[in-house]
């Protein structure tokens, strides 16, 4: 799903699209005891000209009462990451580090009415099932009483996004030689996430003669 909002700049729109493709993140808010967090799937949508993150919790989750229409929530959406050893660089005396991509979305959290739970479930399943190479499964295929019991046990929250922050570290400030050396290491990794980072590094600086063999 691609979410574009005219009020956001191009980089913010790209960050929203990144989050939408991921569809899973960590939601954080604070009460009098300190930070609370949950890992949640979500649907990123556009409604009335606003970007909305739609999530759900179990009814007993401590984040539920915090979604009161005034409190701010933060959604952290992580992408691929990779540890970079200092001897992977072409030049000497670099410091080992991590490369990564992530997006931070924040705004005020609003509770939804219980009669909207089914719509949320349908929307979330439609997005999630579309990721798989099979006939989509939906809630209509669940036994009715079981479905209603499950839907009654969740609480749906709309996070109205007003702040979008893209976080990316892809060797942007290294020399071309170091950039190529690290991208080559990642491209030859057995981990698919590392290879995806290598592709993005190559896209940042095309035409440098990358060795990916």
mmCIF file of C-alpha atoms in Angstrom:
data_model
loop_
_atom_site.group_PDB
_atom_site.id
_atom_site.type_symbol
_atom_site.label_atom_id
_atom_site.label_comp_id
_atom_site.label_asym_id
_atom_site.label_seq_id
_atom_site.Cartn_x
_atom_site.Cartn_y
_atom_site.Cartn_z
ATOM 1 C CA UNK A 1 0.000 0.000 0.000
ATOM 2 C CA UNK A 2 1.358 3.413 -0.926
ATOM 3 C CA UNK A 3 0.347 6.353 1.231
ATOM 4 C CA UNK A 4 0.900 9.832 -0.132
ATOM 5 C CA UNK A 5 -0.111 12.948 1.716
ATOM 6 C CA UNK A 6 0.421 16.373 0.107
ATOM 7 C CA UNK A 7 1.300 17.934 3.473
ATOM 8 C CA UNK A 8 4.377 15.691 3.767
ATOM 9 C CA UNK A 9 7.582 16.354 1.862
ATOM 10 C CA UNK A 10 8.941 13.811 -0.633
ATOM 11 C CA UNK A 11 11.334 12.242 1.879
ATOM 12 C CA UNK A 12 8.521 11.913 4.405
ATOM 13 C CA UNK A 13 6.309 10.310 1.769
ATOM 14 C CA UNK A 14 9.062 7.804 1.044
ATOM 15 C CA UNK A 15 9.322 7.059 4.758
ATOM 16 C CA UNK A 16 5.574 6.448 4.910
ATOM 17 C CA UNK A 17 5.781 4.105 1.950
ATOM 18 C CA UNK A 18 8.674 2.247 3.617
ATOM 19 C CA UNK A 19 6.595 1.808 6.783
ATOM 20 C CA UNK A 20 3.585 0.667 4.779
ATOM 21 C CA UNK A 21 5.625 -2.006 3.017
ATOM 22 C CA UNK A 22 6.987 -3.298 6.323
ATOM 23 C CA UNK A 23 3.621 -3.411 8.099
ATOM 24 C CA UNK A 24 5.067 -4.322 11.505
ATOM 25 C CA UNK A 25 6.680 -2.234 14.215
ATOM 26 C CA UNK A 26 6.992 -1.323 17.878
ATOM 27 C CA UNK A 27 4.556 1.133 19.424
ATOM 28 C CA UNK A 28 5.707 3.155 22.448
ATOM 29 C CA UNK A 29 3.949 5.472 24.892
ATOM 30 C CA UNK A 30 4.566 6.500 28.487
ATOM 31 C CA UNK A 31 2.421 6.429 31.599
ATOM 32 C CA UNK A 32 3.256 7.389 35.186
ATOM 33 C CA UNK A 33 5.483 4.295 35.502
ATOM 34 C CA UNK A 34 7.507 5.069 32.400
ATOM 35 C CA UNK A 35 7.647 3.770 28.808
ATOM 36 C CA UNK A 36 5.299 1.040 27.590
ATOM 37 C CA UNK A 37 5.835 -0.834 24.343
ATOM 38 C CA UNK A 38 4.192 -3.476 22.166
ATOM 39 C CA UNK A 39 5.127 -5.099 18.879
ATOM 40 C CA UNK A 40 2.234 -4.723 16.477
ATOM 41 C CA UNK A 41 1.166 -5.287 12.881
ATOM 42 C CA UNK A 42 -0.481 -2.237 11.379
ATOM 43 C CA UNK A 43 -2.252 -0.795 8.373
ATOM 44 C CA UNK A 44 -1.119 2.586 7.090
ATOM 45 C CA UNK A 45 -3.978 4.387 5.418
ATOM 46 C CA UNK A 46 -5.091 7.829 4.332
ATOM 47 C CA UNK A 47 -8.326 9.260 5.658
ATOM 48 C CA UNK A 48 -9.669 12.811 5.348
ATOM 49 C CA UNK A 49 -6.305 13.968 4.020
ATOM 50 C CA UNK A 50 -4.404 12.541 6.993
ATOM 51 C CA UNK A 51 -2.010 9.613 7.316
ATOM 52 C CA UNK A 52 -3.447 7.110 9.815
ATOM 53 C CA UNK A 53 -1.731 4.106 11.377
ATOM 54 C CA UNK A 54 -4.382 1.599 12.439
ATOM 55 C CA UNK A 55 -3.265 -0.896 15.088
ATOM 56 C CA UNK A 56 -4.830 -3.164 17.680
ATOM 57 C CA UNK A 57 -3.984 -4.454 21.145
ATOM 58 C CA UNK A 58 -5.453 -7.098 23.409
ATOM 59 C CA UNK A 59 -8.005 -5.515 25.727
ATOM 60 C CA UNK A 60 -5.715 -5.850 28.779
ATOM 61 C CA UNK A 61 -2.671 -4.253 27.159
ATOM 62 C CA UNK A 62 -1.537 -1.268 29.313
ATOM 63 C CA UNK A 63 -1.296 0.868 26.179
ATOM 64 C CA UNK A 64 -5.073 0.698 25.644
ATOM 65 C CA UNK A 65 -6.074 3.282 28.305
ATOM 66 C CA UNK A 66 -3.260 5.557 27.114
ATOM 67 C CA UNK A 67 -4.929 5.898 23.706
ATOM 68 C CA UNK A 68 -7.204 8.636 25.010
ATOM 69 C CA UNK A 69 -7.273 11.070 22.093
ATOM 70 C CA UNK A 70 -4.688 13.385 23.671
ATOM 71 C CA UNK A 71 -1.583 11.297 24.367
ATOM 72 C CA UNK A 72 1.150 10.879 21.771
ATOM 73 C CA UNK A 73 2.350 7.460 20.617
ATOM 74 C CA UNK A 74 5.536 6.603 18.711
ATOM 75 C CA UNK A 75 5.681 3.806 16.137
ATOM 76 C CA UNK A 76 9.168 2.514 15.314
ATOM 77 C CA UNK A 77 9.359 0.574 12.050
ATOM 78 C CA UNK A 78 12.676 -1.209 11.558
ATOM 79 C CA UNK A 79 14.045 -2.422 8.246
ATOM 80 C CA UNK A 80 17.158 -4.412 7.450
ATOM 81 C CA UNK A 81 20.359 -4.005 9.435
ATOM 82 C CA UNK A 82 23.908 -5.352 9.259
ATOM 83 C CA UNK A 83 27.033 -5.238 11.386
ATOM 84 C CA UNK A 84 30.029 -3.832 9.474
ATOM 85 C CA UNK A 85 33.480 -4.938 10.619
ATOM 86 C CA UNK A 86 36.231 -2.345 10.538
ATOM 87 C CA UNK A 87 38.393 -4.527 8.270
ATOM 88 C CA UNK A 88 35.716 -4.569 5.563
ATOM 89 C CA UNK A 89 36.621 -1.046 4.480
ATOM 90 C CA UNK A 90 39.124 -0.233 1.779
ATOM 91 C CA UNK A 91 40.869 2.418 3.892
ATOM 92 C CA UNK A 92 42.474 1.815 7.273
ATOM 93 C CA UNK A 93 41.381 2.780 10.773
ATOM 94 C CA UNK A 94 37.623 2.861 10.266
ATOM 95 C CA UNK A 95 35.427 2.015 13.218
ATOM 96 C CA UNK A 96 33.119 -0.989 13.078
ATOM 97 C CA UNK A 97 29.456 -0.006 12.970
ATOM 98 C CA UNK A 98 25.920 -1.020 12.038
ATOM 99 C CA UNK A 99 24.093 -0.059 8.863
ATOM 100 C CA UNK A 100 20.303 0.077 9.045
ATOM 101 C CA UNK A 101 17.042 1.574 7.880
ATOM 102 C CA UNK A 102 14.135 2.601 10.111
ATOM 103 C CA UNK A 103 11.222 5.022 10.270
ATOM 104 C CA UNK A 104 9.703 6.778 13.288
ATOM 105 C CA UNK A 105 6.046 7.817 13.035
ATOM 106 C CA UNK A 106 4.369 9.754 15.826
ATOM 107 C CA UNK A 107 1.082 11.451 16.587
ATOM 108 C CA UNK A 108 -1.966 11.366 18.839
ATOM 109 C CA UNK A 109 -3.634 7.998 19.472
ATOM 110 C CA UNK A 110 -7.431 7.765 19.257
ATOM 111 C CA UNK A 111 -9.520 4.756 20.338
ATOM 112 C CA UNK A 112 -12.016 3.308 17.859
ATOM 113 C CA UNK A 113 -15.456 1.947 18.680
ATOM 114 C CA UNK A 114 -15.799 -1.818 19.148
ATOM 115 C CA UNK A 115 -18.117 -2.087 16.152
ATOM 116 C CA UNK A 116 -15.169 -1.066 13.966
ATOM 117 C CA UNK A 117 -13.056 -4.057 14.991
ATOM 118 C CA UNK A 118 -14.227 -6.193 12.074
ATOM 119 C CA UNK A 119 -13.302 -3.539 9.533
ATOM 120 C CA UNK A 120 -9.829 -3.310 11.052
ATOM 121 C CA UNK A 121 -9.429 -7.073 10.993
ATOM 122 C CA UNK A 122 -10.487 -7.269 7.364
ATOM 123 C CA UNK A 123 -8.114 -4.459 6.346
ATOM 124 C CA UNK A 124 -5.152 -5.899 8.241
ATOM 125 C CA UNK A 125 -5.670 -9.378 6.828
ATOM 126 C CA UNK A 126 -6.052 -8.068 3.291
ATOM 127 C CA UNK A 127 -2.688 -6.300 3.476
ATOM 128 C CA UNK A 128 -0.914 -9.147 5.283
ATOM 129 C CA UNK A 129 -2.277 -11.980 3.137
ATOM 130 C CA UNK A 130 -1.341 -10.119 -0.045
ATOM 131 C CA UNK A 131 2.295 -10.670 0.930
ATOM 132 C CA UNK A 132 1.943 -14.429 0.429
ATOM 133 C CA UNK A 133 1.788 -16.367 -2.874
ATOM 134 C CA UNK A 134 -1.547 -18.009 -2.135
ATOM 135 C CA UNK A 135 -5.273 -17.461 -2.134
ATOM 136 C CA UNK A 136 -5.929 -14.916 0.634
ATOM 137 C CA UNK A 137 -7.511 -16.106 3.862
ATOM 138 C CA UNK A 138 -10.132 -13.830 5.472
ATOM 139 C CA UNK A 139 -12.282 -13.628 8.566
ATOM 140 C CA UNK A 140 -15.359 -14.862 6.696
ATOM 141 C CA UNK A 141 -13.748 -18.308 6.703
ATOM 142 C CA UNK A 142 -13.627 -18.453 10.511
ATOM 143 C CA UNK A 143 -16.411 -20.027 12.526
ATOM 144 C CA UNK A 144 -18.778 -17.197 13.473
ATOM 145 C CA UNK A 145 -18.771 -17.472 17.270
ATOM 146 C CA UNK A 146 -15.001 -17.862 17.375
ATOM 147 C CA UNK A 147 -14.574 -14.832 15.095
ATOM 148 C CA UNK A 148 -16.815 -12.621 17.223
ATOM 149 C CA UNK A 149 -15.074 -13.744 20.419
ATOM 150 C CA UNK A 150 -11.686 -12.915 18.944
ATOM 151 C CA UNK A 151 -12.797 -9.498 17.682
ATOM 152 C CA UNK A 152 -14.330 -8.638 21.060
ATOM 153 C CA UNK A 153 -10.983 -9.295 22.742
ATOM 154 C CA UNK A 154 -9.093 -6.555 20.893
ATOM 155 C CA UNK A 155 -9.084 -2.779 20.992
ATOM 156 C CA UNK A 156 -8.362 -0.833 17.808
ATOM 157 C CA UNK A 157 -6.454 2.452 17.879
ATOM 158 C CA UNK A 158 -5.906 5.080 15.193
ATOM 159 C CA UNK A 159 -2.565 6.858 15.368
ATOM 160 C CA UNK A 160 -2.949 10.155 13.496
ATOM 161 C CA UNK A 161 0.514 10.849 12.120
ATOM 162 C CA UNK A 162 1.885 14.370 12.269
ATOM 163 C CA UNK A 163 5.628 13.663 12.465
ATOM 164 C CA UNK A 164 7.617 11.421 10.118
ATOM 165 C CA UNK A 165 11.325 10.745 10.645
ATOM 166 C CA UNK A 166 13.356 8.538 8.322
ATOM 167 C CA UNK A 167 16.415 6.939 9.906
ATOM 168 C CA UNK A 168 19.006 5.448 7.547
ATOM 169 C CA UNK A 169 22.713 4.722 7.818
ATOM 170 C CA UNK A 170 24.061 3.337 4.540
ATOM 171 C CA UNK A 171 27.668 4.567 4.530
ATOM 172 C CA UNK A 172 26.534 7.889 3.067
ATOM 173 C CA UNK A 173 29.590 9.731 4.373
ATOM 174 C CA UNK A 174 32.290 7.217 3.462
ATOM 175 C CA UNK A 175 34.560 7.460 0.435
ATOM 176 C CA UNK A 176 33.538 5.757 -2.805
ATOM 177 C CA UNK A 177 36.168 3.075 -2.249
ATOM 178 C CA UNK A 178 34.890 2.276 1.247
ATOM 179 C CA UNK A 179 31.302 2.389 0.040
ATOM 180 C CA UNK A 180 32.051 -0.126 -2.716
ATOM 181 C CA UNK A 181 34.020 -2.409 -0.407
ATOM 182 C CA UNK A 182 31.254 -2.659 2.183
ATOM 183 C CA UNK A 183 28.501 -3.035 -0.421
ATOM 184 C CA UNK A 184 30.453 -5.901 -1.977
ATOM 185 C CA UNK A 185 30.761 -7.681 1.367
ATOM 186 C CA UNK A 186 27.051 -7.333 2.023
ATOM 187 C CA UNK A 187 26.126 -8.450 -1.505
ATOM 188 C CA UNK A 188 27.979 -11.727 -0.942
ATOM 189 C CA UNK A 189 26.334 -12.394 2.430
ATOM 190 C CA UNK A 190 24.082 -15.404 2.940
ATOM 191 C CA UNK A 191 21.543 -13.167 4.691
ATOM 192 C CA UNK A 192 18.888 -11.703 2.397
ATOM 193 C CA UNK A 193 18.609 -8.540 4.507
ATOM 194 C CA UNK A 194 22.299 -7.837 3.975
ATOM 195 C CA UNK A 195 21.913 -8.262 0.225
ATOM 196 C CA UNK A 196 18.978 -5.851 0.204
ATOM 197 C CA UNK A 197 21.112 -3.254 1.996
ATOM 198 C CA UNK A 198 23.840 -3.786 -0.608
ATOM 199 C CA UNK A 199 21.349 -3.106 -3.394
ATOM 200 C CA UNK A 200 20.283 0.123 -1.721
ATOM 201 C CA UNK A 201 23.893 1.193 -1.278
ATOM 202 C CA UNK A 202 24.495 0.581 -4.988
ATOM 203 C CA UNK A 203 21.389 2.624 -5.829
ATOM 204 C CA UNK A 204 22.738 5.520 -3.732
ATOM 205 C CA UNK A 205 25.973 5.603 -5.760
ATOM 206 C CA UNK A 206 25.444 3.868 -9.106
ATOM 207 C CA UNK A 207 28.200 3.240 -11.616
ATOM 208 C CA UNK A 208 31.066 2.649 -9.174
ATOM 209 C CA UNK A 209 32.048 -0.801 -10.402
ATOM 210 C CA UNK A 210 30.737 -2.902 -7.560
ATOM 211 C CA UNK A 211 32.177 -6.419 -7.177
ATOM 212 C CA UNK A 212 29.232 -8.594 -6.169
ATOM 213 C CA UNK A 213 30.624 -11.934 -7.364
#
